[in-house]
CSV table of C-alpha atoms and ligand atoms in Angstrom, one decimal:
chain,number,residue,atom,x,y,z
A,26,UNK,CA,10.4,-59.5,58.5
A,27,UNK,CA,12.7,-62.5,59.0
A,28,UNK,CA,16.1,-61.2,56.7
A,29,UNK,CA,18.7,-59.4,58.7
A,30,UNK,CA,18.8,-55.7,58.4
A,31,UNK,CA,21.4,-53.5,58.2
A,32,UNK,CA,23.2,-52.7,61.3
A,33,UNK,CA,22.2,-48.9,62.4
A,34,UNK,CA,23.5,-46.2,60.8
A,35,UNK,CA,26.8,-44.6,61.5
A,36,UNK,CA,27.2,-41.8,63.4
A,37,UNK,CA,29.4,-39.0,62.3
A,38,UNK,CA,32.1,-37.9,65.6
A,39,UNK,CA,34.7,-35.4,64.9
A,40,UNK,CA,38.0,-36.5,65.6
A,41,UNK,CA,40.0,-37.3,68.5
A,42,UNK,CA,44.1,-37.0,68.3
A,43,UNK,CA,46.0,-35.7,66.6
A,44,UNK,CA,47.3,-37.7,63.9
A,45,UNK,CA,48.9,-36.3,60.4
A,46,UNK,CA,52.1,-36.5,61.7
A,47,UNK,CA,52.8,-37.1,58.2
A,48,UNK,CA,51.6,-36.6,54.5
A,49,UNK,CA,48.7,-39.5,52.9
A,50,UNK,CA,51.1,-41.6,50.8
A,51,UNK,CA,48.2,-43.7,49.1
A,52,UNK,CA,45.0,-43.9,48.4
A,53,UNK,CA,44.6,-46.7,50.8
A,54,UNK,CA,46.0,-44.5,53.4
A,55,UNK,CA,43.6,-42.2,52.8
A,56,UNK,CA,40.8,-43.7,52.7
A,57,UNK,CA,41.3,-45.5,55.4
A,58,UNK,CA,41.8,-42.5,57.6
A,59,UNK,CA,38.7,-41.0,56.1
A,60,UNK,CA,36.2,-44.3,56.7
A,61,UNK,CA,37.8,-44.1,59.9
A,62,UNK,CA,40.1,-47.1,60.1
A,63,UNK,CA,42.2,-45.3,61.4
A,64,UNK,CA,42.8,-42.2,63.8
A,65,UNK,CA,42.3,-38.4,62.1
A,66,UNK,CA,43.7,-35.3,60.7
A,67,UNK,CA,42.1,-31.6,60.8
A,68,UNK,CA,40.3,-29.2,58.3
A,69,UNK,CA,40.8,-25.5,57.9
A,70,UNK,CA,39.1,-22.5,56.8
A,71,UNK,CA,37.9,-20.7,53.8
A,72,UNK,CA,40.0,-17.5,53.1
A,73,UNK,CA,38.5,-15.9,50.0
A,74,UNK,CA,41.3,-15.2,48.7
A,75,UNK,CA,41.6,-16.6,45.3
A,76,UNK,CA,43.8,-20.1,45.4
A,77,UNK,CA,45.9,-20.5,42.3
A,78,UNK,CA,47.6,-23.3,44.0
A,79,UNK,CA,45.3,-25.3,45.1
A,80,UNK,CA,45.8,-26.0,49.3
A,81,UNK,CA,47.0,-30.3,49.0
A,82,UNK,CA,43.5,-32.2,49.5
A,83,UNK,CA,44.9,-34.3,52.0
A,84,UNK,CA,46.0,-31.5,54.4
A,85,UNK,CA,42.6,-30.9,54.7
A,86,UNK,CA,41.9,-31.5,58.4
A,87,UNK,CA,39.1,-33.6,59.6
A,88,UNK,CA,35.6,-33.5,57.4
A,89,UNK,CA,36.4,-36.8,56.7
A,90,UNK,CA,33.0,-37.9,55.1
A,91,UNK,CA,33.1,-34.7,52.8
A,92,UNK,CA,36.6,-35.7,51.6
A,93,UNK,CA,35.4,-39.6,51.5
A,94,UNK,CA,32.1,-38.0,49.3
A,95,UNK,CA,34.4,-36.5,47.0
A,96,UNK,CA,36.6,-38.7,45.8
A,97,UNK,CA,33.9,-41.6,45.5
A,98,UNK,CA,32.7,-39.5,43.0
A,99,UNK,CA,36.1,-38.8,41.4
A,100,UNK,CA,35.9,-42.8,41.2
A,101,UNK,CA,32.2,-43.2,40.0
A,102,UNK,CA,30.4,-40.7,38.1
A,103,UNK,CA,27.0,-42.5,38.7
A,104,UNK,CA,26.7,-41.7,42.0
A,105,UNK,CA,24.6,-39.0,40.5
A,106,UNK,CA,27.1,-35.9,42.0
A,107,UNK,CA,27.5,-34.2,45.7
A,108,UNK,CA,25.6,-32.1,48.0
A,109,UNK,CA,28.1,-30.4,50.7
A,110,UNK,CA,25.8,-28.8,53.6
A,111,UNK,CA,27.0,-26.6,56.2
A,112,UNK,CA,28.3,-22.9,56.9
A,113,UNK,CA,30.6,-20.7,56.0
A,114,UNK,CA,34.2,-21.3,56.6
A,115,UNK,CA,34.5,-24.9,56.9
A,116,UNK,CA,36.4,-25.6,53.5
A,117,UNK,CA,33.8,-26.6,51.3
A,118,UNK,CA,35.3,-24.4,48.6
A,119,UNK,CA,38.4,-25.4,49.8
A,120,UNK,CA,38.5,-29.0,49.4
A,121,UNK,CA,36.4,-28.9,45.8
A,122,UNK,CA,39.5,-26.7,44.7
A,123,UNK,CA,42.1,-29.2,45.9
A,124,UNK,CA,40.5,-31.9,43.7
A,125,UNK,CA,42.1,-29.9,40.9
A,126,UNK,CA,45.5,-32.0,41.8
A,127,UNK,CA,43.7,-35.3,41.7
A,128,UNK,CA,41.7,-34.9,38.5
A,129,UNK,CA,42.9,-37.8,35.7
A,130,UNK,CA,43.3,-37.4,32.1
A,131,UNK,CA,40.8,-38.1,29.8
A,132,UNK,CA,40.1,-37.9,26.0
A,133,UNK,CA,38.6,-35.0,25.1
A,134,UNK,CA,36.0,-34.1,22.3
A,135,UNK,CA,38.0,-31.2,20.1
A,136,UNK,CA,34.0,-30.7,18.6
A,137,UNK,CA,32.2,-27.8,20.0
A,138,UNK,CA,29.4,-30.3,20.5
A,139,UNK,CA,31.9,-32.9,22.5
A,140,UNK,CA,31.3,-35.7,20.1
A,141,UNK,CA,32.8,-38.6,21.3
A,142,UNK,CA,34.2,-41.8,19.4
A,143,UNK,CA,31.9,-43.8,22.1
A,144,UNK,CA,29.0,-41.7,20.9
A,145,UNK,CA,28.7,-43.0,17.5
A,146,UNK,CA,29.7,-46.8,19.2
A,147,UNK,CA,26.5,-46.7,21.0
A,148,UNK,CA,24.1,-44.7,18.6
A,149,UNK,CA,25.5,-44.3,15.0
A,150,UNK,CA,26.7,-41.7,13.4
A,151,UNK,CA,23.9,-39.7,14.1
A,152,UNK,CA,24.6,-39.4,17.5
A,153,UNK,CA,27.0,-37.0,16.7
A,154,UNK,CA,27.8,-34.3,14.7
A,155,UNK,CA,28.2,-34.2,10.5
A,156,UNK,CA,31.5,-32.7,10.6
A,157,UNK,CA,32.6,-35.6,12.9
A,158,UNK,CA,30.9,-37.8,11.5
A,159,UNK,CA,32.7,-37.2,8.4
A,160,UNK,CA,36.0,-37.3,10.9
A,161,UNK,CA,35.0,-40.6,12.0
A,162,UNK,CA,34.1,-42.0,8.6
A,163,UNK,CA,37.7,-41.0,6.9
A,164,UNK,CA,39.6,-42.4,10.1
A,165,UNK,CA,40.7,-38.9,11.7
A,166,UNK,CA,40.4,-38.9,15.7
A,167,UNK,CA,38.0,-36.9,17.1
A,168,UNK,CA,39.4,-36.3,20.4
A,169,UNK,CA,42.9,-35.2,22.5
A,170,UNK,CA,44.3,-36.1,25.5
A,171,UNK,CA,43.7,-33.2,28.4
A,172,UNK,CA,42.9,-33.4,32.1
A,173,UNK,CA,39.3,-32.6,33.4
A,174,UNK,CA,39.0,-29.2,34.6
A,175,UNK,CA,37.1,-27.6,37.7
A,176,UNK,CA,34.6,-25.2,36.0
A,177,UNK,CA,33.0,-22.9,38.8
A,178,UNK,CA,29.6,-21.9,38.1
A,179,UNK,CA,29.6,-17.8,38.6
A,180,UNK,CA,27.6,-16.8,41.5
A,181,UNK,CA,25.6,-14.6,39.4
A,182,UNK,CA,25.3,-16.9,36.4
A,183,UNK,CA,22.4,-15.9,34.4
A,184,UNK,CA,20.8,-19.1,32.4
A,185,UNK,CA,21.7,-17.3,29.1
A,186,UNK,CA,25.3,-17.8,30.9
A,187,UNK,CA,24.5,-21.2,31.9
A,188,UNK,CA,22.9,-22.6,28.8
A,189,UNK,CA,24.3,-20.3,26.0
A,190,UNK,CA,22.1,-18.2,23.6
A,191,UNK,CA,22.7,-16.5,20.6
A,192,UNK,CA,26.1,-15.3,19.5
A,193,UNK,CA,26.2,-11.5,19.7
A,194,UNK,CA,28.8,-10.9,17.1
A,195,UNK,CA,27.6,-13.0,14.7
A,196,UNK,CA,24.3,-11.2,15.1
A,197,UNK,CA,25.9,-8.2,13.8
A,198,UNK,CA,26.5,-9.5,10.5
A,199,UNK,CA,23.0,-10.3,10.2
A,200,UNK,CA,23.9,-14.5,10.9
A,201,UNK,CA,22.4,-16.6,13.3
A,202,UNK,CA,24.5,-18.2,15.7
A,203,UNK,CA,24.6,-20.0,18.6
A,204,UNK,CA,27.3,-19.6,21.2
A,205,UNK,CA,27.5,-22.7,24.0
A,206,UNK,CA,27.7,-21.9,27.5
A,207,UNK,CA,29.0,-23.0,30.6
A,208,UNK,CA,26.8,-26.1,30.9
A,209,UNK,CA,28.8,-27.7,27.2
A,210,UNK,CA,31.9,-26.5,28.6
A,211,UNK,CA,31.7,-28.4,31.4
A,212,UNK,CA,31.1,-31.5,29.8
A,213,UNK,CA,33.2,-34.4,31.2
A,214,UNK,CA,34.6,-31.7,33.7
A,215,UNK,CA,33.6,-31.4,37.1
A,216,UNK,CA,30.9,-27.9,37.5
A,217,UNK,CA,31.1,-26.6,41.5
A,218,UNK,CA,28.1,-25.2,42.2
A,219,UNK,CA,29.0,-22.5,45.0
A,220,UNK,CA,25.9,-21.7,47.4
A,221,UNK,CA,23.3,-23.7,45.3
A,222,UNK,CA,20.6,-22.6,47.5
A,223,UNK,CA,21.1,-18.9,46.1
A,224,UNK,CA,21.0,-19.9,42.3
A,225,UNK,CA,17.8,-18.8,40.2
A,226,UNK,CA,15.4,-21.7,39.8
A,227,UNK,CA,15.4,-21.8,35.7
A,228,UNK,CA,19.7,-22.0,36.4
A,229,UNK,CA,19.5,-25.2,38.3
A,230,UNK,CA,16.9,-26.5,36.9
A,231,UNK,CA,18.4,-26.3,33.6
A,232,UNK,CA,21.8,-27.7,35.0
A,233,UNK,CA,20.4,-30.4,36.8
A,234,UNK,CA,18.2,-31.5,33.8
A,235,UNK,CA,21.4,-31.2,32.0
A,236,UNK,CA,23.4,-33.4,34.4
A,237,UNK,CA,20.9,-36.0,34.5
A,238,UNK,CA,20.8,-36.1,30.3
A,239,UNK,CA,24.4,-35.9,29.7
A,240,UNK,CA,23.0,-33.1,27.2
A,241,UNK,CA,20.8,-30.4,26.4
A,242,UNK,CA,19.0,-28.7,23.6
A,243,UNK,CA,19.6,-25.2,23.4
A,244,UNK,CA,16.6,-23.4,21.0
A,245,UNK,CA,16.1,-20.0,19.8
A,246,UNK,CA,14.4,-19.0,17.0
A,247,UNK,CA,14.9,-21.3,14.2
A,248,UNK,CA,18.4,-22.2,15.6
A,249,UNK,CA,18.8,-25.0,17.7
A,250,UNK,CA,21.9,-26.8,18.6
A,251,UNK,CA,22.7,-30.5,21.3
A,252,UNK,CA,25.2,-30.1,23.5
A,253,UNK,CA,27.3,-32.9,25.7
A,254,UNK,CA,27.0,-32.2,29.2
A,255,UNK,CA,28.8,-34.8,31.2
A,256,UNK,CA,30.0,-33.7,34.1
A,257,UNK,CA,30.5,-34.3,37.8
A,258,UNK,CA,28.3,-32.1,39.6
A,259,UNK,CA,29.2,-30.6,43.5
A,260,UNK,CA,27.3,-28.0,45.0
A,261,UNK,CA,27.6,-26.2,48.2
A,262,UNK,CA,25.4,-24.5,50.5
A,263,UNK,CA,24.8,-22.4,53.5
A,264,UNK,CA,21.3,-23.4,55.2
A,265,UNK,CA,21.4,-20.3,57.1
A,266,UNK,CA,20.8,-18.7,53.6
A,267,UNK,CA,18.1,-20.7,52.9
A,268,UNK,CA,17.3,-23.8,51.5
A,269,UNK,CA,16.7,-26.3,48.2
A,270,UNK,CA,13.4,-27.3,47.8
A,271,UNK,CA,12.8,-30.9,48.4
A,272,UNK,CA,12.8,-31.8,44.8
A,273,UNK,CA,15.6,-30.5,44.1
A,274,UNK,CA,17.8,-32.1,46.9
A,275,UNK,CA,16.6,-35.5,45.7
A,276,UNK,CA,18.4,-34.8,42.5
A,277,UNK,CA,22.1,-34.4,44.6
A,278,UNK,CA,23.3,-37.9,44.8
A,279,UNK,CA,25.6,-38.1,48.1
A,280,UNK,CA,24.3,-35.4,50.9
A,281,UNK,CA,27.6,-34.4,53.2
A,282,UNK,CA,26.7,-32.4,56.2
A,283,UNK,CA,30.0,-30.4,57.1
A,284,UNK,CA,30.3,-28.6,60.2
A,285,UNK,CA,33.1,-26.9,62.2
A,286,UNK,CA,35.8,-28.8,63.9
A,287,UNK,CA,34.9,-29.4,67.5
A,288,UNK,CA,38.2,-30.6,68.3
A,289,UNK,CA,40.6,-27.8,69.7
A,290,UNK,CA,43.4,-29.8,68.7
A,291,UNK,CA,42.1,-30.2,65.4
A,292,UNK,CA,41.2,-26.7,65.0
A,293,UNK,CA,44.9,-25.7,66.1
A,294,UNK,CA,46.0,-28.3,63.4
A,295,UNK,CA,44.0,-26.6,60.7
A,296,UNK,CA,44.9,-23.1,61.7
A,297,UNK,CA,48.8,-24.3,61.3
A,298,UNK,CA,48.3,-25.8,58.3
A,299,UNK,CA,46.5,-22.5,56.3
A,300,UNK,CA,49.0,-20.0,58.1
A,301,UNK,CA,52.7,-22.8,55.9
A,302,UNK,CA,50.0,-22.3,53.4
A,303,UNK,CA,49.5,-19.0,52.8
A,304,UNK,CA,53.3,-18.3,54.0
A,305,UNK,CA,55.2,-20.7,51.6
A,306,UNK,CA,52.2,-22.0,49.6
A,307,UNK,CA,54.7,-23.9,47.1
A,308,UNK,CA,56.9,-25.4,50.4
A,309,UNK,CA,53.7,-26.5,51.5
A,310,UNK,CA,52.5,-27.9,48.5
A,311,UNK,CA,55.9,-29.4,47.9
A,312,UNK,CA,55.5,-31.4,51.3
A,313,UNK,CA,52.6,-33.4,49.7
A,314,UNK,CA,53.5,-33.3,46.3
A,315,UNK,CA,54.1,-37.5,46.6
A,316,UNK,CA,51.1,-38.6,48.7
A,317,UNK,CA,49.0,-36.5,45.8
A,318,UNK,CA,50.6,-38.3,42.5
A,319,UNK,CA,50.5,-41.4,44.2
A,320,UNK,CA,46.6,-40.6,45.1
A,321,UNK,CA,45.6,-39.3,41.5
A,322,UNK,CA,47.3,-42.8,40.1
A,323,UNK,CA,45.4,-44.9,42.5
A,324,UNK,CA,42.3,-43.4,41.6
A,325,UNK,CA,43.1,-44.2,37.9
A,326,UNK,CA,43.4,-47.8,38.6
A,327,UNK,CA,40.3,-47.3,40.7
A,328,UNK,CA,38.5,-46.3,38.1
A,329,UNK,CA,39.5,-49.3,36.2
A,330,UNK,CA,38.6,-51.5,38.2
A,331,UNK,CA,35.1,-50.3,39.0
A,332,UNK,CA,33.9,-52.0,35.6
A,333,UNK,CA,34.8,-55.3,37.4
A,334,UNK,CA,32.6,-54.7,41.2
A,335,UNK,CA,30.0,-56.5,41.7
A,336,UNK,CA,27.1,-56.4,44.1
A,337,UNK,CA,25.3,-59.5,45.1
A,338,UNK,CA,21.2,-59.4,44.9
A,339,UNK,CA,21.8,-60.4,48.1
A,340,UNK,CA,23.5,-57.5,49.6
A,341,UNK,CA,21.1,-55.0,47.0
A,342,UNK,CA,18.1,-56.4,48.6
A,343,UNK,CA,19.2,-56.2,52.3
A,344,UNK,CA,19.9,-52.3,50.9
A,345,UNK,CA,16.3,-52.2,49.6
A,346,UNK,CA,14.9,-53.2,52.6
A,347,UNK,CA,16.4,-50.8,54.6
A,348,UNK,CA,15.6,-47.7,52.3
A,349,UNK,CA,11.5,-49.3,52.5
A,350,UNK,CA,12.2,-49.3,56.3
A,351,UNK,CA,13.3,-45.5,56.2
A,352,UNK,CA,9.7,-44.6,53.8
A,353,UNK,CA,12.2,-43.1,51.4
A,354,UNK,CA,10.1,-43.0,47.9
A,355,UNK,CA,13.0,-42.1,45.4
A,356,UNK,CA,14.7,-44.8,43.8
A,357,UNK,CA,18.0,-42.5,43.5
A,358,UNK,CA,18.0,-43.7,47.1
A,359,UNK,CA,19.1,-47.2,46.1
A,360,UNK,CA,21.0,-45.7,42.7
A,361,UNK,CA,23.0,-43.4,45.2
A,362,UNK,CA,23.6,-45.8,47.8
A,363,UNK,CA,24.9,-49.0,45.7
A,364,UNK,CA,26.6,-47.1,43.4
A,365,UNK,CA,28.6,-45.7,46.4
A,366,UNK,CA,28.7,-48.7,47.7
A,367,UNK,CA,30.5,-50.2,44.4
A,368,UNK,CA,33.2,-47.2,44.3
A,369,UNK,CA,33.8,-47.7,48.5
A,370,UNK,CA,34.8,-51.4,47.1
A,371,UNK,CA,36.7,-50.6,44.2
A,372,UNK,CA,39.4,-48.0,45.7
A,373,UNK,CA,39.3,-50.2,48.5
A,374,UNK,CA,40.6,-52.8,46.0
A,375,UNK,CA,37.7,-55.1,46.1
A,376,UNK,CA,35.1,-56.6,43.1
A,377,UNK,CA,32.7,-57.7,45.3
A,378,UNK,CA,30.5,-55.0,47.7
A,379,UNK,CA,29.9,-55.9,51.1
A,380,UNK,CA,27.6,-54.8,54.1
A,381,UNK,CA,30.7,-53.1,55.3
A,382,UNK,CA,30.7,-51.1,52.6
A,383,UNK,CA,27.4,-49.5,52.2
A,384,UNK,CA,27.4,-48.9,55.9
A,385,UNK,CA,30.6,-46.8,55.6
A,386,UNK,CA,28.5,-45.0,52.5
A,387,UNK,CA,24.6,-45.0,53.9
A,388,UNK,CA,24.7,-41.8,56.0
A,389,UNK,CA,26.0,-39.2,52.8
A,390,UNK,CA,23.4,-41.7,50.5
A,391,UNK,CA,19.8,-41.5,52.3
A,392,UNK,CA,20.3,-38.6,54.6
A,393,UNK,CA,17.8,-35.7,53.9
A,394,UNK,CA,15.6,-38.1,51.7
A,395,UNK,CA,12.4,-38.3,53.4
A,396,UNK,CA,9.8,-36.2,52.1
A,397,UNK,CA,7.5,-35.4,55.3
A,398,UNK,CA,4.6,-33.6,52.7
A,399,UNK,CA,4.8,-36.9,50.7
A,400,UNK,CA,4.3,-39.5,53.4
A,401,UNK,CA,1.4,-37.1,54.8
A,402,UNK,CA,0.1,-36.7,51.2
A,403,UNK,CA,-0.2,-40.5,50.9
A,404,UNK,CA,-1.9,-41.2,54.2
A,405,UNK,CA,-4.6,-39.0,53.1
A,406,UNK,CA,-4.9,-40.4,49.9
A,407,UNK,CA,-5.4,-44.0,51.6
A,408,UNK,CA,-8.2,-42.4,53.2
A,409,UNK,CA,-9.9,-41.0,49.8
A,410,UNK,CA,-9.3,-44.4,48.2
A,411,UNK,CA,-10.7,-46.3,51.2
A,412,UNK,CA,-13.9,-43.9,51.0
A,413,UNK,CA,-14.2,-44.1,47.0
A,414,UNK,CA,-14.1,-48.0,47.1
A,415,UNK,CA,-17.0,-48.0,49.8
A,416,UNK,CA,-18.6,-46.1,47.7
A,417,UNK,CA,-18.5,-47.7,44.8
A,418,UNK,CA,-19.7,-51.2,46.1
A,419,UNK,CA,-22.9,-49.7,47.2
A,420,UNK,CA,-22.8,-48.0,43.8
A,421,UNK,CA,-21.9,-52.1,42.3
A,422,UNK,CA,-25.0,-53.3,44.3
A,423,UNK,CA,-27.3,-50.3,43.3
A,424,UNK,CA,-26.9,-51.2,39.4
A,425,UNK,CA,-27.7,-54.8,40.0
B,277,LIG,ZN1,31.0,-32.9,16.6
């Protein structure tokens, strides 16, 4: 192998100082501090008490890859959504809610289906509804302006919850309805999948499927309805409650492992910072109130310019190589990675993706990716195919 690999991967050190003397007042500050350019702040714990104002994401201390993770997909939806791993209390839940402050606005279907102008742009007017369709056709919009929501998946969902099923009330008068369910309402929302590892399998396989389609099918009986289902996808779980299959970890694009702060300064940071919280939530709120509009208007322009970063073949194969190099099989490896690789660039005001880049990104992309049964599943196959095309010389020769 004579082309120049990547340099190794990162490793992932808690912070030293203190730092956070002072709010984020950008973007760039922020993500600076949290691709470590720059020296760190602290993280705090999960209360379980319910947050109706959502704790400022950047007074989040430390867990500076899961905050990194989460607004790279904020900036690009293709990353294929999140995976945060770790234990209890150390703000998962937390810093999904904060996001709440830096969703952006968007246009939003007013069709229970979520048609979308763009819809019938790329597939006709059958891609969409008849009623907007007809919409469409006479020159009425089909769509308002709203901000995305969070939509948290209920820790007991149900797939009749998660899918929808037949409306109940229209069942009564003898009609046959369909009522959507969580999985449509979270279309070009962001679903938070709390403790993932504890949902039925029929529930994520259906939302995953559903993530990965941008819609689903919902059938029963003779009524059968397609709902939009664009959304960003983040999960959460516990490994000490057990874990997600293989298969089913694949389908998380970025994988953040999030564990406790090691540093007591850090820790004494984050304890601070929940106890102005919960003691003058809206002072506390008010102190970052600048840093956060400035942050959710970056990411717009972000966004933006995301349809203009490139990646070089150059750079893509020197990727390649080193997910071959790994033995990772999946090509959502690569998907993940550059994809990652072209949001890293974008908010960090770039077109073009460089080395640096994905090697700030690789760790949350191809961690957890190997599949130990499929490697040992191949090398025994080599030996049956080695075996069966002995075999089948001699068998050549014989029928000479
Ligand atoms: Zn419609």
């Amino acid at each position: 192998m004579t082309e120049e690999i990547l340099p190794p991967l990162p490793e992932l050190k808690s912070e030293p100082k203190e730092r956070q003397a002072h709010p984020f007042r950008s973007l760039k500050e922020l993500l600076d501090h949290v691709s470590g350019k720059d020296l760190p702040p602290v993280k705090f714990r999960d209360s379980g008490k319910a947050e109706v104002l959502p704790f400022p994401f950047s007074a989040i201390v430390g867990q500076k890859e899961m905050k990194l993770a989460l607004i790279l997909g904020l900036v690009n939806p293709n990353i294929g959504g999140i995976l945060l791993i770790g234990p209890r209390g150390t703000a998962k839940t937390t810093a999904v809610r904060s996001l709440i402050d830096l969703l952006p606005m968007i246009e939003r279907s007013t069709c229970h289906y979520g048609c979308l102008p763009s819809d019938i742009e790329e597939g006709g007017m059958d891609a969409v509804c008849p009623d907007c369709a007809k919409k469409y056709g006479e020159g009425e919009s089909l769509t308002r302006p709203s901000r995305v929501r969070l939509i948290e998946l209920p820790l007991n969902a149900k797939l009749e919850n998660v899918v929808g099923g037949i409306d109940e009330r229209a069942a009564m008068q003898s009609k046959i309805r369909l009522k959507r369910g969580i999985l449509a309402q979270a279309d070009r929302n962001l679903l938070y999948l709390d403790e993932a590892n504890l949902l039925g399998d029929d529930v994520l396989d259906a939302i995953l499927d559903a993530a990965a389609q941008g819609s689903y099918t919902l059938r029963r009986g003779a009524a059968s309805a397609t709902y939009k289902s664009r959304f960003l996808l983040v999960g959460s779980m516990n490994p000490e409650e057990g874990n997600l299959r293989p298969q089913i970890m694949d389908r998380f694009g970025l994988r953040v492992v999030v564990s406790g702060l090691e540093n007591p300064k850090e820790r004494l940071k984050a304890y601070k910072q929940v106890q102005d919280y919960f003691s003058a939530p809206h002072q506390m709120i008010a102190k970052y109130i600048d840093g956060t509009i400035a942050i959710r208007d970056e990411l717009e322009t972000t966004r933006e310019r995301l349809k203009e970063v490139k990646i070089s073949n150059n750079v893509a194969k020197k990727a390649i190589a080193l997910i071959q190099e790994l033995g990772i099989d999946s090509l959502r490896a690569e998907i993940t990675w550059l994809e990652a690789g072209r949001a890293y660039a974008a908010a960090s005001g770039r077109t073009n993706v460089t080395l640096a880049d994905l090697y700030v990104v690789a760790p949350m992309s191809l961690r957890l990716r190997r599949s130990k049964f499929i490697a040992e599943y191949f090398a025994k196959q080599k030996g049956e195919e080695e075996e069966l095309a002995e075999l089948l010389k001699s068998f050549k020769r014989k029928s000479k």
